[in-house]
Tab-separated table of C-alpha atoms in Angstrom:
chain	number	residue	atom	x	y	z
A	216	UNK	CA	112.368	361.962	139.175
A	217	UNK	CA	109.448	363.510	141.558
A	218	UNK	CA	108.890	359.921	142.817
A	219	UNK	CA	112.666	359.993	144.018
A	220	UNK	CA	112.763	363.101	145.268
A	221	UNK	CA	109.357	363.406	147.318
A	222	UNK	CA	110.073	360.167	148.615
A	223	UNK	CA	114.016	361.720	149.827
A	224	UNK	CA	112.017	364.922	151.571
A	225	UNK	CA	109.491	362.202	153.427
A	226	UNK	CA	111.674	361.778	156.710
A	227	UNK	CA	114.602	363.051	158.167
A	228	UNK	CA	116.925	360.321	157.229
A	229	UNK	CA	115.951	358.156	153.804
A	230	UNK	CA	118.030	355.460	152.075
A	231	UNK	CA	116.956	353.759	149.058
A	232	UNK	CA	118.579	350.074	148.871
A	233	UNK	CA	118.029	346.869	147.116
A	234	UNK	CA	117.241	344.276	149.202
A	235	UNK	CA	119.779	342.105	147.651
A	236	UNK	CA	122.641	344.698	148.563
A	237	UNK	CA	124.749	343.622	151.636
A	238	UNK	CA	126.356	346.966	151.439
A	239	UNK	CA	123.347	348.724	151.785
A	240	UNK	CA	122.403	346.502	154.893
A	241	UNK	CA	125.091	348.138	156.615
A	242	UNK	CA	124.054	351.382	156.238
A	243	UNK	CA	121.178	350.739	157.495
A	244	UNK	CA	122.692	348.775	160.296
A	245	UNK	CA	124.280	351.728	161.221
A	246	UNK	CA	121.835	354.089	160.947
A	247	UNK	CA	119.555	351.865	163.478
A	248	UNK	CA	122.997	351.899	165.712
A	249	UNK	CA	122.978	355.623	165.534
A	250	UNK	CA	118.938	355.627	166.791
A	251	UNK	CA	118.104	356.978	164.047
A	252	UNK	CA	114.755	355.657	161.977
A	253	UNK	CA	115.321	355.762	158.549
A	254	UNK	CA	112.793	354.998	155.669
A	255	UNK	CA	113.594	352.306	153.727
A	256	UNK	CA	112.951	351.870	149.936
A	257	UNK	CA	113.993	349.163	148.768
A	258	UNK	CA	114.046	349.820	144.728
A	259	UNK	CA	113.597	345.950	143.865
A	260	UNK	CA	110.399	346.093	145.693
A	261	UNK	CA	109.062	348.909	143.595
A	262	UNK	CA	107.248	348.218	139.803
A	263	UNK	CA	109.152	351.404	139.111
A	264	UNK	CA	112.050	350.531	140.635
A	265	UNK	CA	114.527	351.052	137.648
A	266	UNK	CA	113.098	354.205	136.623
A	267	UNK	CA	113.897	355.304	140.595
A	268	UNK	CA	117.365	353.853	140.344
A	269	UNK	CA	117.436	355.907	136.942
A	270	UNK	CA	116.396	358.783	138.281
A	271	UNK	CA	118.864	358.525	141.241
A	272	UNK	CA	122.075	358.189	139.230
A	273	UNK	CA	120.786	361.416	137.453
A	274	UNK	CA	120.658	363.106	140.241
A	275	UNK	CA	124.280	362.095	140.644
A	276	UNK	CA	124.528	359.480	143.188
A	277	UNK	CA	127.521	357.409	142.431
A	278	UNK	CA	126.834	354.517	142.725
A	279	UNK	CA	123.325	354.599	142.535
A	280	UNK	CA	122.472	352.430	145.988
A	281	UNK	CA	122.554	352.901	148.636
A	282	UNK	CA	121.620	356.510	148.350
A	283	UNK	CA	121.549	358.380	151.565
A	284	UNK	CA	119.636	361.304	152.053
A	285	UNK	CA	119.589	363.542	155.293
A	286	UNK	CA	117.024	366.283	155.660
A	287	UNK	CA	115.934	366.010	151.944
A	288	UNK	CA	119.353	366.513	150.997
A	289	UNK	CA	121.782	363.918	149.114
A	290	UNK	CA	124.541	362.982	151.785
A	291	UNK	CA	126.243	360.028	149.674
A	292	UNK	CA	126.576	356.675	149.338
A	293	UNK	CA	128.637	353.661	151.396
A	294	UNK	CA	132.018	355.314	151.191
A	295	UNK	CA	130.509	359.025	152.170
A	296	UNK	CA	128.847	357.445	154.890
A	297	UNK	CA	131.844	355.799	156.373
A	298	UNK	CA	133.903	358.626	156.067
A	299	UNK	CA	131.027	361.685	157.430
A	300	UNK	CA	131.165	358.990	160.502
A	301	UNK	CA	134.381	358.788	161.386
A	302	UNK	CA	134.705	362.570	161.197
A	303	UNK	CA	132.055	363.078	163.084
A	304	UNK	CA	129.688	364.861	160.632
A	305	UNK	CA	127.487	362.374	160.209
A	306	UNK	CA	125.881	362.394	163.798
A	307	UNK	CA	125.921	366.324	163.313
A	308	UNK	CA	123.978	366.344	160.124
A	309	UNK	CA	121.249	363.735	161.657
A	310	UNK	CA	121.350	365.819	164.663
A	311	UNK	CA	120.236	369.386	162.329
A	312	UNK	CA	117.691	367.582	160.592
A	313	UNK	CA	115.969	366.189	163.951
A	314	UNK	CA	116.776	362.324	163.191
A	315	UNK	CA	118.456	362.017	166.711
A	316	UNK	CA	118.616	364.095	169.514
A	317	UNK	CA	121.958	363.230	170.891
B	159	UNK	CA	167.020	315.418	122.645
B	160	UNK	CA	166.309	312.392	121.153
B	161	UNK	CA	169.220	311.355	119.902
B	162	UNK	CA	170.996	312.519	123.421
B	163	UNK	CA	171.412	309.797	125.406
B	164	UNK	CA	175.264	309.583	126.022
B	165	UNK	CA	177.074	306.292	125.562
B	166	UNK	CA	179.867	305.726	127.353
B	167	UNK	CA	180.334	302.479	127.026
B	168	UNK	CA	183.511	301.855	125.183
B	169	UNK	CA	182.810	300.252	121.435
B	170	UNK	CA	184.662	297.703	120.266
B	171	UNK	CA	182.697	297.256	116.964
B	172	UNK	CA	185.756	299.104	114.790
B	173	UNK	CA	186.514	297.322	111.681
B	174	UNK	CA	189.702	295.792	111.640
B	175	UNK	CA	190.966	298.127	108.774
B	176	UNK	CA	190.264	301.171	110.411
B	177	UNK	CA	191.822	299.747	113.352
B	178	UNK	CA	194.953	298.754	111.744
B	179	UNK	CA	195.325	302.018	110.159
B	180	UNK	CA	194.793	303.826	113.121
B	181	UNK	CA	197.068	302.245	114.801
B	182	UNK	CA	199.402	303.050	112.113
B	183	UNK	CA	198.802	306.593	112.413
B	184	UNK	CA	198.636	306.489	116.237
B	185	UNK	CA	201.945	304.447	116.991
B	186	UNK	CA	203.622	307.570	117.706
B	187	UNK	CA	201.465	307.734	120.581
B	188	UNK	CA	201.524	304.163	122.230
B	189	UNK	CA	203.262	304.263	125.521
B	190	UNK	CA	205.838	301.494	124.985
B	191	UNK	CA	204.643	297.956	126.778
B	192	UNK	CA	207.990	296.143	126.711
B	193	UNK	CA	211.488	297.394	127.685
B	194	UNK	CA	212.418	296.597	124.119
B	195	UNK	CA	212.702	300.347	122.059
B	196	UNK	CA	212.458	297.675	119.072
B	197	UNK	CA	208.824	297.403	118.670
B	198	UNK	CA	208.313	296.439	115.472
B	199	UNK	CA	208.634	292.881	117.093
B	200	UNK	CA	206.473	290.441	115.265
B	201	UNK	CA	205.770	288.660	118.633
B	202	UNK	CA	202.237	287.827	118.434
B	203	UNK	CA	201.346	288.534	121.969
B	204	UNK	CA	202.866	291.850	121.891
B	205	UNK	CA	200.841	292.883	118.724
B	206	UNK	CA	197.884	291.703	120.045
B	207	UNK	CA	198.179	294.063	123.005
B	208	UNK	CA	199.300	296.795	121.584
B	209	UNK	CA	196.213	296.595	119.075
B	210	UNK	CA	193.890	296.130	121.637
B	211	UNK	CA	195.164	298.697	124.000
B	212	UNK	CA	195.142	301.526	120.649
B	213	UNK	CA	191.465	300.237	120.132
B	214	UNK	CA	191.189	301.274	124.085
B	215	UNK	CA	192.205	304.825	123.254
B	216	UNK	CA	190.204	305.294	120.200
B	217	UNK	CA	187.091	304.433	122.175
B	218	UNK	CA	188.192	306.733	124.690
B	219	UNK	CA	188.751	309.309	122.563
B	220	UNK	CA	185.745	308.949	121.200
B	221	UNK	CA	183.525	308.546	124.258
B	222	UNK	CA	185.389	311.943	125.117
B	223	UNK	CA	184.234	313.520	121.725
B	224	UNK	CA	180.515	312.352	122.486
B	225	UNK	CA	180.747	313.638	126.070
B	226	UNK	CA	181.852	316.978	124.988
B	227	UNK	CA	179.141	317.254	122.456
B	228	UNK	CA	176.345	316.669	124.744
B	229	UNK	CA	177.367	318.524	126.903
B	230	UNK	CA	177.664	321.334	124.507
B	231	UNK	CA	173.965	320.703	123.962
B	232	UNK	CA	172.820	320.873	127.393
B	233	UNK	CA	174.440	324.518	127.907
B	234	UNK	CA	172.704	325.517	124.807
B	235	UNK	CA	169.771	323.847	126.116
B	236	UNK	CA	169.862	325.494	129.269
B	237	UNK	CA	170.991	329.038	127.802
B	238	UNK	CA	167.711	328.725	126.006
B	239	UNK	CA	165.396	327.645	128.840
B	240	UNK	CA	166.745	330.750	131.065
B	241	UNK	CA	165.756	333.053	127.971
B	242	UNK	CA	162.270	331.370	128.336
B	243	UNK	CA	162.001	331.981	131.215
B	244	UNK	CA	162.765	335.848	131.297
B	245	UNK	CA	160.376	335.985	128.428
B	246	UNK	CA	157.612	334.291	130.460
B	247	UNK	CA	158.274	336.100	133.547
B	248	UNK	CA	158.251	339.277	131.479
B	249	UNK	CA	154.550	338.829	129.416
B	250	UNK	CA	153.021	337.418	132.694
B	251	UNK	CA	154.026	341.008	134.502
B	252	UNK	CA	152.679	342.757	131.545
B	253	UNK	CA	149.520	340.562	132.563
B	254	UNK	CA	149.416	338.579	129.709
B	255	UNK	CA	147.666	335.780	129.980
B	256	UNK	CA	149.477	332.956	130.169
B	257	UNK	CA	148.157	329.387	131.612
B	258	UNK	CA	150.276	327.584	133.739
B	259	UNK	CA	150.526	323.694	133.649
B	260	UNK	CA	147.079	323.816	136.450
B	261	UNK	CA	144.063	325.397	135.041
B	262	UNK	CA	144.273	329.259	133.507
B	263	UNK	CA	141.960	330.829	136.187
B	264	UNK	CA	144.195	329.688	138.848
B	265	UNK	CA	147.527	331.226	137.453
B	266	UNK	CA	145.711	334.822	136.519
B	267	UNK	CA	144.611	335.174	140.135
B	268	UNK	CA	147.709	333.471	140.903
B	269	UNK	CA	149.584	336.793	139.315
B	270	UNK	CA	147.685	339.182	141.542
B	271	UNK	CA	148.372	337.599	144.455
B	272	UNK	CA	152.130	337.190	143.693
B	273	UNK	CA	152.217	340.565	142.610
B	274	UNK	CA	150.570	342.345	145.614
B	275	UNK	CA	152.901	339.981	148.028
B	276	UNK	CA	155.753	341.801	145.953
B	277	UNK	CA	154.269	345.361	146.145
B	278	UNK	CA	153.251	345.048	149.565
B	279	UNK	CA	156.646	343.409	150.874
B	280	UNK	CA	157.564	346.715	149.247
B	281	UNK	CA	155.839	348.770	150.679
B	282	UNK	CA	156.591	347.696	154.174
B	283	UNK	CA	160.134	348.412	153.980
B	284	UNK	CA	159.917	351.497	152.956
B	285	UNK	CA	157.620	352.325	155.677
B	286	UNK	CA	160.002	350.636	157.745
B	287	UNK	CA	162.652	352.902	156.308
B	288	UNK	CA	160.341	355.982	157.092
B	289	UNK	CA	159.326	354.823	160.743
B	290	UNK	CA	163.090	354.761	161.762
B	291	UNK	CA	163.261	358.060	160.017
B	292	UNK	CA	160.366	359.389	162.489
B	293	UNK	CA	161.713	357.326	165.414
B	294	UNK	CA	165.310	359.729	164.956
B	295	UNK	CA	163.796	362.535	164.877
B	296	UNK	CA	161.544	362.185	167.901
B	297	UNK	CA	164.386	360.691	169.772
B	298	UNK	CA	166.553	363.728	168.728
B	299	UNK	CA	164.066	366.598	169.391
B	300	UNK	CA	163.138	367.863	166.219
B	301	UNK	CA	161.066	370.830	165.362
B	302	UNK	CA	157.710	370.393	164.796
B	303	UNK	CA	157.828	371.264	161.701
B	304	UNK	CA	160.550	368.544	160.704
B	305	UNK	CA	158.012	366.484	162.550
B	306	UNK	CA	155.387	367.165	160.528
B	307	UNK	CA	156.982	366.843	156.971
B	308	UNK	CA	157.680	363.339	158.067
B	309	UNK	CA	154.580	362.084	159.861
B	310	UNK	CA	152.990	363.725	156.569
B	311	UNK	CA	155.170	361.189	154.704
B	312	UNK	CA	154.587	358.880	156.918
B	313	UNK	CA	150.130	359.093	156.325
B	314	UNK	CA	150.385	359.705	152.557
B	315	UNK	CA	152.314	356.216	152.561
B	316	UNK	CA	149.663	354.383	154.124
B	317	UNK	CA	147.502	356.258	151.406
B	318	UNK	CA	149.602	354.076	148.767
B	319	UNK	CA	148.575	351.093	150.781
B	320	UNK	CA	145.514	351.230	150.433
B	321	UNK	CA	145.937	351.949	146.630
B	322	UNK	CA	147.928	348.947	146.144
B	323	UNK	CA	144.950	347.298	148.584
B	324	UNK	CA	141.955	348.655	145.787
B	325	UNK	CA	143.955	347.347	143.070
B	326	UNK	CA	144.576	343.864	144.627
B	327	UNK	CA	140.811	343.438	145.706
B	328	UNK	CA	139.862	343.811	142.171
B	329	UNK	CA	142.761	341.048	140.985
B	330	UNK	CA	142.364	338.413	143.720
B	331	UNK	CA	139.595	339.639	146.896
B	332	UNK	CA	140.396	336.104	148.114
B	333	UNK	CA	143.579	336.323	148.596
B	334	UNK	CA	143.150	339.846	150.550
B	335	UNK	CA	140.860	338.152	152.950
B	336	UNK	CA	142.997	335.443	153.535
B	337	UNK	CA	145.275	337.370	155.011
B	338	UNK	CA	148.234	335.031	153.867
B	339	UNK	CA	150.622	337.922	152.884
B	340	UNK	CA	150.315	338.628	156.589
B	341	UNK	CA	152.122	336.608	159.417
B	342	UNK	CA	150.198	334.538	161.382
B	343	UNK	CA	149.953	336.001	164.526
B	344	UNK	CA	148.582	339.039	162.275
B	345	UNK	CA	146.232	336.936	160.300
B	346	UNK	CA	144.555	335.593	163.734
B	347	UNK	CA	143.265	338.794	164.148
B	348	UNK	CA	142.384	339.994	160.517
B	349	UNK	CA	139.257	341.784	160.152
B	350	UNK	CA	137.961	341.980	156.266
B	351	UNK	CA	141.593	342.402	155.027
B	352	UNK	CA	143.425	344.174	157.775
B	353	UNK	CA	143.678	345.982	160.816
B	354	UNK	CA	140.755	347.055	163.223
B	355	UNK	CA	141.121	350.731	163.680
B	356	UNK	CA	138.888	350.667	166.789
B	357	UNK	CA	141.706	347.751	168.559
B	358	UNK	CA	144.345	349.950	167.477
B	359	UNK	CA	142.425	353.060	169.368
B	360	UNK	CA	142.449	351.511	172.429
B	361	UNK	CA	145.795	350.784	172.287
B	362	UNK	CA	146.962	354.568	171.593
B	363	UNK	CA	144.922	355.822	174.047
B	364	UNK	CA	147.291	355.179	177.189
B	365	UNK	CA	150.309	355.744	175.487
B	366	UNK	CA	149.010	359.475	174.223
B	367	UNK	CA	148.862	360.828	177.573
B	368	UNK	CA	148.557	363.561	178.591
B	369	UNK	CA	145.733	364.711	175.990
B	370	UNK	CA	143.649	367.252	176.002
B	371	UNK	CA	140.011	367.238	177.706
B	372	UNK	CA	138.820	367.718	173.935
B	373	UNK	CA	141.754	365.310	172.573
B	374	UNK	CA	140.434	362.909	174.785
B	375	UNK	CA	136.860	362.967	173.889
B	376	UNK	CA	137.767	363.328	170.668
B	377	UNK	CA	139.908	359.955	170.511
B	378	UNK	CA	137.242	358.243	172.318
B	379	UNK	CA	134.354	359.577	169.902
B	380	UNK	CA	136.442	358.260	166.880
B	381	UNK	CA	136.768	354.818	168.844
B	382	UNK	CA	133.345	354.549	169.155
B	383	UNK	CA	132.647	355.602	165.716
B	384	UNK	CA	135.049	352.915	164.220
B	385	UNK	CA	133.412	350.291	166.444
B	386	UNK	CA	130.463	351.160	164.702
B	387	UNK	CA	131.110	351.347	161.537
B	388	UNK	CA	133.144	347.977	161.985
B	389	UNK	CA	130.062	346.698	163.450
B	390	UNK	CA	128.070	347.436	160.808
B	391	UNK	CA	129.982	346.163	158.164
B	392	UNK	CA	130.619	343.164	159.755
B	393	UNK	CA	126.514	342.785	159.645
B	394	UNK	CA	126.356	343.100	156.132
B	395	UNK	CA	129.374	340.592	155.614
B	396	UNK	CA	127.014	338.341	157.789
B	397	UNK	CA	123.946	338.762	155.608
B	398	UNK	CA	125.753	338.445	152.576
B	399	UNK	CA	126.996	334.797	154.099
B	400	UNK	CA	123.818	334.330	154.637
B	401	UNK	CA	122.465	334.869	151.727
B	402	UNK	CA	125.417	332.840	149.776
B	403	UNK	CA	124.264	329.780	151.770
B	404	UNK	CA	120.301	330.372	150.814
B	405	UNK	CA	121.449	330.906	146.951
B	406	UNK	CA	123.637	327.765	146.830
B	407	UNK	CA	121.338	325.543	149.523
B	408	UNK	CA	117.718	326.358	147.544
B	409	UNK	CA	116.505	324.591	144.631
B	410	UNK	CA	115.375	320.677	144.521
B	411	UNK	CA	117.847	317.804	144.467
B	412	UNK	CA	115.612	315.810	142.268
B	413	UNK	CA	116.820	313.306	139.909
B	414	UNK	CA	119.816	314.467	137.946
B	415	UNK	CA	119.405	315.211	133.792
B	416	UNK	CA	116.336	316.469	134.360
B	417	UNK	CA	116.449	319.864	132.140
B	418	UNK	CA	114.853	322.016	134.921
B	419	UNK	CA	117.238	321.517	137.314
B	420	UNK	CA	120.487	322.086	135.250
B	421	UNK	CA	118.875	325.638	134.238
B	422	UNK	CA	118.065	325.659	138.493
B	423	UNK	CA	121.533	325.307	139.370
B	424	UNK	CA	122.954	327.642	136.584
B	425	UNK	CA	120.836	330.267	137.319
B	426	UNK	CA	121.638	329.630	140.993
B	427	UNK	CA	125.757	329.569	140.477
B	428	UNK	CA	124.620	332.983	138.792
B	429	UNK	CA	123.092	334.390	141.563
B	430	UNK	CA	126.098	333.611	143.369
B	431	UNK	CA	128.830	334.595	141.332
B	432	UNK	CA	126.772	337.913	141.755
B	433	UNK	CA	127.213	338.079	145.224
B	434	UNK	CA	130.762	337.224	145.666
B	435	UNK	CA	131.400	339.937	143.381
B	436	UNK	CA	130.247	342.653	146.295
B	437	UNK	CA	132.783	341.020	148.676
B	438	UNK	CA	135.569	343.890	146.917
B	439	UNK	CA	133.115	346.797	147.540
B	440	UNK	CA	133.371	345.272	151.200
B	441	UNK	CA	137.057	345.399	151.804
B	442	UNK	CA	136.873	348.558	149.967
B	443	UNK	CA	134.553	350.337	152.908
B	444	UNK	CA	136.928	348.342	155.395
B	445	UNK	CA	139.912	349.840	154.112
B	446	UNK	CA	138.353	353.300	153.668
B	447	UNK	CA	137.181	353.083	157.457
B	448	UNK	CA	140.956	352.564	158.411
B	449	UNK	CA	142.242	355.532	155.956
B	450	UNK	CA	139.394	357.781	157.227
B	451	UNK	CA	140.200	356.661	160.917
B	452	UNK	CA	143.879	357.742	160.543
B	453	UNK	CA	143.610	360.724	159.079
B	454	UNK	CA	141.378	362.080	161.846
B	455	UNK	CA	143.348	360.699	164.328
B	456	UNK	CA	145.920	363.017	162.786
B	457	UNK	CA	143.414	365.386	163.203
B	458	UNK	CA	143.124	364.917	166.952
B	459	UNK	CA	146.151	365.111	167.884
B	460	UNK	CA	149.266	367.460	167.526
B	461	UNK	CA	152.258	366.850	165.292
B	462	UNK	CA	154.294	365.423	167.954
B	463	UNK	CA	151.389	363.393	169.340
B	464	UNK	CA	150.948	361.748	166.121
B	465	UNK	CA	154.191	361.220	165.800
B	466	UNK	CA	154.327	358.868	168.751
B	467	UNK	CA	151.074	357.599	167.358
B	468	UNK	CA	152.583	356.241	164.854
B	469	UNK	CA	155.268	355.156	165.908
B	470	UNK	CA	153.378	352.838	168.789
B	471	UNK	CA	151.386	351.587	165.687
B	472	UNK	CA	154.403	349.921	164.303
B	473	UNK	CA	156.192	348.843	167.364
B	474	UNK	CA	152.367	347.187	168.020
B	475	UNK	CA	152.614	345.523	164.365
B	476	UNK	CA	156.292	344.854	164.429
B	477	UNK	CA	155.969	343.015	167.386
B	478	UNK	CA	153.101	340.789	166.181
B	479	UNK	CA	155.533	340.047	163.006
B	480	UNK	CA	158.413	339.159	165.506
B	481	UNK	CA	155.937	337.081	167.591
B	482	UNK	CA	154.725	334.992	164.812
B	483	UNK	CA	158.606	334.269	163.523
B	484	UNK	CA	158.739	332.822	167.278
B	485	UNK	CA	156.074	330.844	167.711
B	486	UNK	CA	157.095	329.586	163.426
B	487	UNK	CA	160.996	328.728	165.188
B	488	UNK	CA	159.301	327.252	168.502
B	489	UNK	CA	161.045	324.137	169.391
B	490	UNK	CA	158.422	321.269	169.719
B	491	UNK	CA	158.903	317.827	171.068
């Protein structure tokens, strides 16, 4: 759970992924569109990897990758993304948390 | 129906007592050959075709007798097929699994397909139906509050298609990005199951006018963000292609038998199956993008604004139907 969580405060803009998930290449895709730098954890990579994805789904991300999180804080996953884009939100909650400037 | 082969052919196996008897019985009913009213004539000739001609309409009669009881058995036949039928039709809606004379697998996703086509032929005439609805009262200067009870209609329909959408990705994801319950004009320019909010955008954008200064950024910041989005999930449709063809292209094509290899290629066909299964979550985020893309046009733009919105988005769409029902009637040489 600390692992998780430390990790999620690191940078401005996290995402844990798998490296398998196409999804979760998209996010990122769009995240590098957006100039924004996330970290990357990919959980397949990790020895501890379950226990992360474990630890994520506790912390109620549904489903458990990709997990976004934006100034420390849990944004969403795929469909939140999508949708805190279109509205706009998105670009404004990177923008608070210093992960782009415009 | 084995024994229901019909013969017609007219028997002339009768014994010759039955025959005389019946044409005891039957005299009544011989049309009289000779002028002569006397015909109990013993002229040999004259019996001879009187007998044969009573023979001709006992095998008649009897050829009609068959014919009328096979027949009789074909209605029943065919009163019980229909009731089949029904009964078929009725378990396979209920999604019962039924196999078809092809192989099982093809006839259930055969069902979803055939039952979104239904739904979704459904669903467009009733938007249809609510489109003209809009079109009236636009044309006839409604309030904006009429206008807004409709165009609400109008955007919580399209919420039912994308329903109907979730539920057929799950069925039969194939079949959604074929994009064969579309026309083909449509189809040519299918992106992961449908429309490309950021085309349709572009499109609104001259025929808003006049919009705000903030209306304006506003549409163009929501064009940009669906080309985006688009973009990206088009990039993770491309790595998962990619990484279909390294799953099914990896492993040695050594000689065949050889124990390592079958567990090779069905751990491979695993792998696989695992990745075509994200291809729903895909069309999923597609169609959320359009949903989410709509509703904040909405948001954009006033009442009456989105009412011509929408209503340029199906003239756009109806005319790509109409087009492809052209170029399907074009005369070729």
């Amino acid at each position: 759970m600390e692992t998780v969580k430390q990790l999620a405060s690191e940078k401005a803009a996290v995402i844990f992924t798998k490296s398998s998930c196409c999804i979760c290449h998209s996010v990122k895709t769009l995240f590098y569109e957006l100039g924004a730098s996330p970290a990357i954890h990919e959980l397949d990579r990790y020895a501890n990897g379950r226990d992360m994805e474990w630890a994520l789904r506790n912390l109620g991300c549904n489903p458990a990758l990709p997990a976004v999180f934006i100034g420390g804080k849990y944004v969403g996953s795929s469909k939140d993304i999508i949708s805190y884009h279109v509205d706009g939100s998105l670009k404004q909650m990177l923008k608070d948390a210093k992960a782009i400037w415009f | 129906m084995a024994d229901g082969s019909p013969r017609t052919d007219i028997s002339t196996d009768v014994e010759t007592d039955d025959k005389n008897q019946r044409f005891d019985r039957d005299q009544y009913a011989i049309a009289p050959v000779a002028s002569d009213s006397s015909d109990k004539s013993k002229d040999p000739k004259d019996q001879k075709t009187l007998r044969r001609l009573a023979q001709n309409r006992e095998a008649a009669r009897k050829s009609r007798l068959r014919k009328k009881a096979y027949v009789q058995q074909l209605e029943s036949s065919r009163l019980k097929l229909t009731q089949l039928e029904q009964e078929l039709q009725r378990a396979r809606q209920q999604g019962i699994f039924i196999s078809n004379s092809g192989d099982a697998a093809h006839s259930n996703s055969g069902n979803g397909a055939m039952a979104f086509d239904v739904e979704y032929g459904r669903w467009q005439e009733e938007h249809n139906r609510q489109i003209n609805e809009l079109r009236s009262a636009v044309n006839s200067h409604a309030s904006d509050a009429e206008l807004r009870i409709i165009v609400d209609g109008v955007l919580a329909h399209y919420d039912e298609v994308f329903r109907l959408k979730g539920t057929a990705a799950k069925a039969d994801v194939f079949h959604l990005l074929s994009g064969m319950w579309k026309t083909p004009a449509e189809r040519c320019f299918l992106w992961l199951g449908g429309f490309r909010s950021s085309e349709l955008l572009k499109l609104l954008v001259t025929q808003l006018e006049p919009l705000t200064e903030q209306q304006l950024v506003g549409i163009n910041n929501l064009q940009q963000s669906s080309q985006q989005a688009e973009d990206a999930l088009s990039q993770g449709m491309e790595a998962l292609q990619q990484s279909l063809a390294e799953t099914l292209s990896s492993g040695s094509l050594g000689s065949s038998g050889n124990s390592g290899n079958v567990a090779n290629y069905m751990g491979q066909m695993a792998m696989a199956m695992g990745k075509l299964g994200t291809l729903e979550g895909f069309i999923r985020q597609a169609d959320n993008l359009r949903q989410q893309t709509l509703q904040q046009m909405h948001r954009i733009l006033t009442t009456r604004q989105s009412a011509r919105a929408l209503l340029a988005i199906h003239d756009y769409f109806s005319r790509l139907r109409a087009l492809s029902s052209l170029w399907l009637a074009r005369p070729r040489e």
